[in-house]
Amino acid sequence: MPLTKQDAEALLEQLYATAEVLGNEIKPAAASLMIRDLRDYDRSEVEQALARCRSEISGRLTLAAILERMPSANAFLSPNEAWALALASMDEAETVVWTEEIAQALGVASPILVEGDKVGARMAFLSAYERAVDQAKAAGRRPEWKPSLGHDPQRREMVLQEAVEDGKLPAPRAEALLPPPDKPTTEAGRAQVRQITDHLRDIIAGRDQAAAHRREERRQQQEERRQELIAQAEQRMAERDNAIQGRA
């Protein structure tokens, strides 16, 4: 969810506090630019990244350091992971959940792969994929996951279920893509169908409940950390004042 004006103001204060904790200052113009560059990300994710910066780095706070600690800013698969997924998609029985960048890169590599040059195909794919991802990031786009369905119904169910659990596909969409089951002729078969349907429904409800619980936990952790930062900043200011008075 993009930052609201209130979110941006709150994050600006945390940005200043984080820089202070790291032992340096950040100019208002630079801080405003950083917040502007972070405007398309969720506030809680930016706050978590700032918290990691405070505990993991020393020296100057940079936008790159913040983005490196934000999962959604690095949500694209690595080139090698994308290549493995692309190879799997060439099996007509296999279902994959991939992005447009992977599909485009495979389009570049496929003619080379058909000729039997797997090494050349991989190199062409990696180069095309990296270019596509760089363009997507420059445009501020995040991965948009979409399914490519194979004809193996069991693999389709497993892959779609994993995509739902990983947050790549909404559960209702995945459920709609499942193949219609053969009408079971036994009570055991009917029970299995009910079990699959109930499981997908549980995923839909469970994800919402789990997300709300995680948000509340993050809010409490962030508030505790904010109070800690305030206390640290006040202590540093007091120590600085005492040092100045001592020299006087």
XYZ file of C-alpha atoms in Angstrom:
248
model
C 0.000 0.000 0.000
C 1.574 3.343 -1.037
C 2.545 5.764 1.697
C 0.025 8.334 2.847
C 1.094 11.839 3.827
C 0.905 10.802 7.483
C 3.016 7.700 6.789
C 5.627 9.804 4.985
C 5.880 12.259 7.882
C 6.249 9.434 10.412
C 8.904 7.701 8.313
C 10.772 10.973 7.876
C 11.137 11.208 11.665
C 12.326 7.593 11.822
C 14.812 8.314 9.056
C 16.326 11.169 11.049
C 16.376 9.037 14.215
C 18.019 6.113 12.415
C 20.735 8.363 11.016
C 21.286 9.754 14.522
C 21.603 6.260 16.010
C 24.171 5.385 13.332
C 26.206 8.393 14.388
C 25.560 10.714 11.476
C 23.101 13.292 10.241
C 21.036 13.479 7.109
C 20.062 16.722 5.409
C 16.341 17.498 5.037
C 16.528 17.599 1.235
C 18.211 14.184 1.079
C 15.770 12.692 3.593
C 12.794 13.995 1.594
C 14.194 12.461 -1.587
C 14.633 9.100 0.130
C 11.047 9.141 1.401
C 9.846 10.036 -2.100
C 11.744 7.064 -3.537
C 10.139 4.822 -0.914
C 6.600 6.114 -1.477
C 5.357 2.999 -3.328
C 6.263 0.618 -0.488
C 4.272 -0.382 2.560
C 5.007 1.657 5.670
C 5.539 -1.374 7.907
C 8.063 -2.824 5.481
C 10.043 0.443 5.396
C 9.996 0.581 9.201
C 11.317 -2.958 9.443
C 14.073 -2.124 6.962
C 15.081 0.931 9.008
C 15.160 -1.233 12.142
C 17.477 -3.689 10.390
C 19.701 -0.821 9.257
C 20.082 0.319 12.860
C 21.177 -3.106 13.988
C 23.154 -4.294 10.968
C 25.093 -1.390 9.498
C 27.447 1.298 10.708
C 28.267 4.578 9.094
C 26.136 6.511 6.658
C 22.500 5.590 6.072
C 21.767 5.205 2.351
C 18.705 4.454 0.256
C 20.445 1.343 -1.099
C 20.942 0.006 2.431
C 17.220 0.429 3.133
C 16.099 -1.192 -0.133
C 18.433 -4.159 0.372
C 16.507 -4.953 3.549
C 13.044 -4.754 1.980
C 11.739 -8.090 0.644
C 9.333 -6.533 -1.850
C 12.138 -4.429 -3.342
C 13.987 -7.678 -4.074
C 10.956 -9.813 -4.905
C 12.088 -10.825 -8.381
C 13.628 -14.265 -8.641
C 17.369 -14.390 -9.109
C 18.470 -15.113 -12.708
C 19.379 -18.715 -11.894
C 16.077 -19.322 -10.071
C 14.217 -17.847 -13.038
C 16.126 -20.097 -15.450
C 15.204 -23.201 -13.467
C 11.537 -22.165 -13.524
C 11.722 -21.443 -17.248
C 13.105 -24.930 -17.935
C 10.316 -26.483 -15.876
C 7.728 -24.576 -17.932
C 8.853 -26.377 -21.092
C 7.364 -29.604 -19.744
C 3.772 -29.534 -21.009
C 2.628 -31.517 -17.991
C 4.108 -29.027 -15.524
C 2.306 -26.026 -14.036
C 4.433 -23.018 -13.149
C 3.690 -19.644 -11.586
C 6.022 -17.097 -13.148
C 6.369 -13.477 -14.212
C 6.268 -11.693 -17.554
C 10.021 -11.097 -17.301
C 10.686 -14.846 -17.140
C 8.344 -15.527 -20.048
C 9.990 -12.831 -22.186
C 13.491 -14.107 -21.446
C 12.461 -17.658 -22.292
C 11.160 -16.383 -25.617
C 14.665 -15.128 -26.365
C 16.360 -18.354 -25.248
C 13.929 -20.916 -26.695
C 15.225 -20.900 -30.309
C 18.764 -21.502 -29.046
C 17.583 -24.254 -26.708
C 15.698 -25.982 -29.529
C 18.961 -26.160 -31.478
C 20.481 -28.093 -28.576
C 22.783 -25.368 -27.234
C 21.743 -25.378 -23.567
C 24.743 -23.307 -22.438
C 24.095 -20.640 -25.054
C 20.392 -20.667 -24.253
C 21.094 -20.161 -20.567
C 23.425 -17.238 -21.248
C 20.860 -15.618 -23.553
C 18.116 -16.138 -20.962
C 20.130 -14.678 -18.074
C 21.046 -11.597 -20.091
C 17.469 -11.007 -21.290
C 16.008 -11.624 -17.840
C 18.389 -9.237 -16.113
C 17.552 -6.519 -18.654
C 13.813 -7.069 -18.176
C 14.090 -6.969 -14.381
C 16.233 -3.826 -14.488
C 13.619 -2.146 -16.682
C 10.817 -3.234 -14.347
C 12.630 -1.901 -11.287
C 13.439 1.375 -13.041
C 9.741 1.767 -13.797
C 8.836 0.951 -10.180
C 7.088 -2.306 -11.098
C 7.008 -5.316 -8.822
C 6.681 -8.941 -9.922
C 3.226 -9.836 -11.209
C 2.804 -13.570 -10.810
C 0.655 -15.514 -13.239
C 0.082 -19.227 -13.758
C 0.993 -21.255 -16.806
C -1.074 -24.409 -16.518
C 0.166 -27.870 -17.416
C -2.058 -30.866 -18.071
C -1.044 -32.867 -14.973
C -3.907 -32.179 -12.514
C -1.981 -33.279 -9.425
C 0.993 -31.023 -10.202
C -1.403 -28.169 -10.977
C -3.014 -28.484 -7.558
C 0.336 -28.647 -5.740
C 1.880 -25.685 -7.580
C -1.193 -23.474 -7.211
C -1.460 -24.296 -3.523
C 2.203 -23.367 -3.008
C 1.637 -20.109 -4.903
C -1.244 -19.222 -2.594
C 0.770 -20.029 0.520
C 3.687 -17.918 -0.799
C 1.378 -14.979 -1.465
C 1.892 -15.068 -5.225
C -1.726 -15.811 -6.121
C -4.977 -15.043 -4.298
C -6.674 -18.203 -3.107
C -9.979 -17.626 -4.970
C -8.109 -17.335 -8.263
C -6.123 -20.504 -7.600
C -9.286 -22.384 -6.659
C -10.914 -21.317 -9.931
C -7.940 -22.702 -11.875
C -8.084 -26.157 -10.343
C -9.330 -28.791 -12.784
C -12.889 -29.931 -12.154
C -12.567 -33.260 -10.374
C -14.072 -36.394 -11.778
C -17.280 -37.088 -9.952
C -16.175 -39.436 -7.165
C -17.873 -42.779 -7.102
C -16.905 -43.722 -3.542
C -17.310 -42.084 -0.172
C -13.503 -41.918 0.155
C -13.303 -40.015 -3.122
C -16.011 -37.574 -2.060
C -14.223 -37.057 1.249
C -10.982 -36.236 -0.580
C -12.744 -33.603 -2.705
C -14.249 -32.031 0.432
C -10.846 -32.047 2.087
C -9.207 -30.198 -0.836
C -11.989 -27.607 -0.953
C -11.921 -27.068 2.813
C -8.147 -26.702 2.744
C -8.294 -23.930 0.151
C -10.999 -22.165 2.143
C -8.838 -22.416 5.266
C -5.976 -20.810 3.352
C -8.222 -17.884 2.388
C -9.364 -17.304 5.979
C -6.022 -18.153 7.586
C -4.020 -15.743 5.476
C -6.229 -12.828 6.522
C -6.039 -13.737 10.212
C -2.298 -14.370 10.112
C -1.680 -11.094 8.292
C -3.644 -9.153 10.913
C -1.721 -10.868 13.707
C 1.624 -10.102 12.058
C 0.650 -6.456 11.577
C -0.203 -6.104 15.266
C 3.066 -7.762 16.301
C 5.039 -5.459 13.991
C 3.219 -2.423 15.348
C 4.094 -3.363 18.935
C 7.735 -4.063 18.042
C 8.011 -0.810 16.158
C 6.577 1.182 19.042
C 8.997 -0.446 21.478
C 11.883 0.268 19.136
C 10.732 3.865 18.642
C 10.725 4.464 22.397
C 14.172 2.904 22.635
C 15.489 5.162 19.868
C 14.069 8.248 21.528
C 15.749 7.306 24.798
C 19.055 6.667 23.023
C 18.884 9.978 21.194
C 18.089 11.859 24.390
C 20.977 10.152 26.176
C 23.397 11.045 23.370
C 22.255 14.665 23.441
C 22.647 14.808 27.218
C 26.147 13.326 27.004
C 27.066 15.843 24.335
C 25.754 18.745 26.443
C 27.670 17.510 29.478
C 30.843 17.244 27.417
C 30.405 20.805 26.154
C 29.795 22.113 29.679
C 32.846 20.197 30.938
C 35.084 21.849 28.361
C 33.649 25.242 29.268
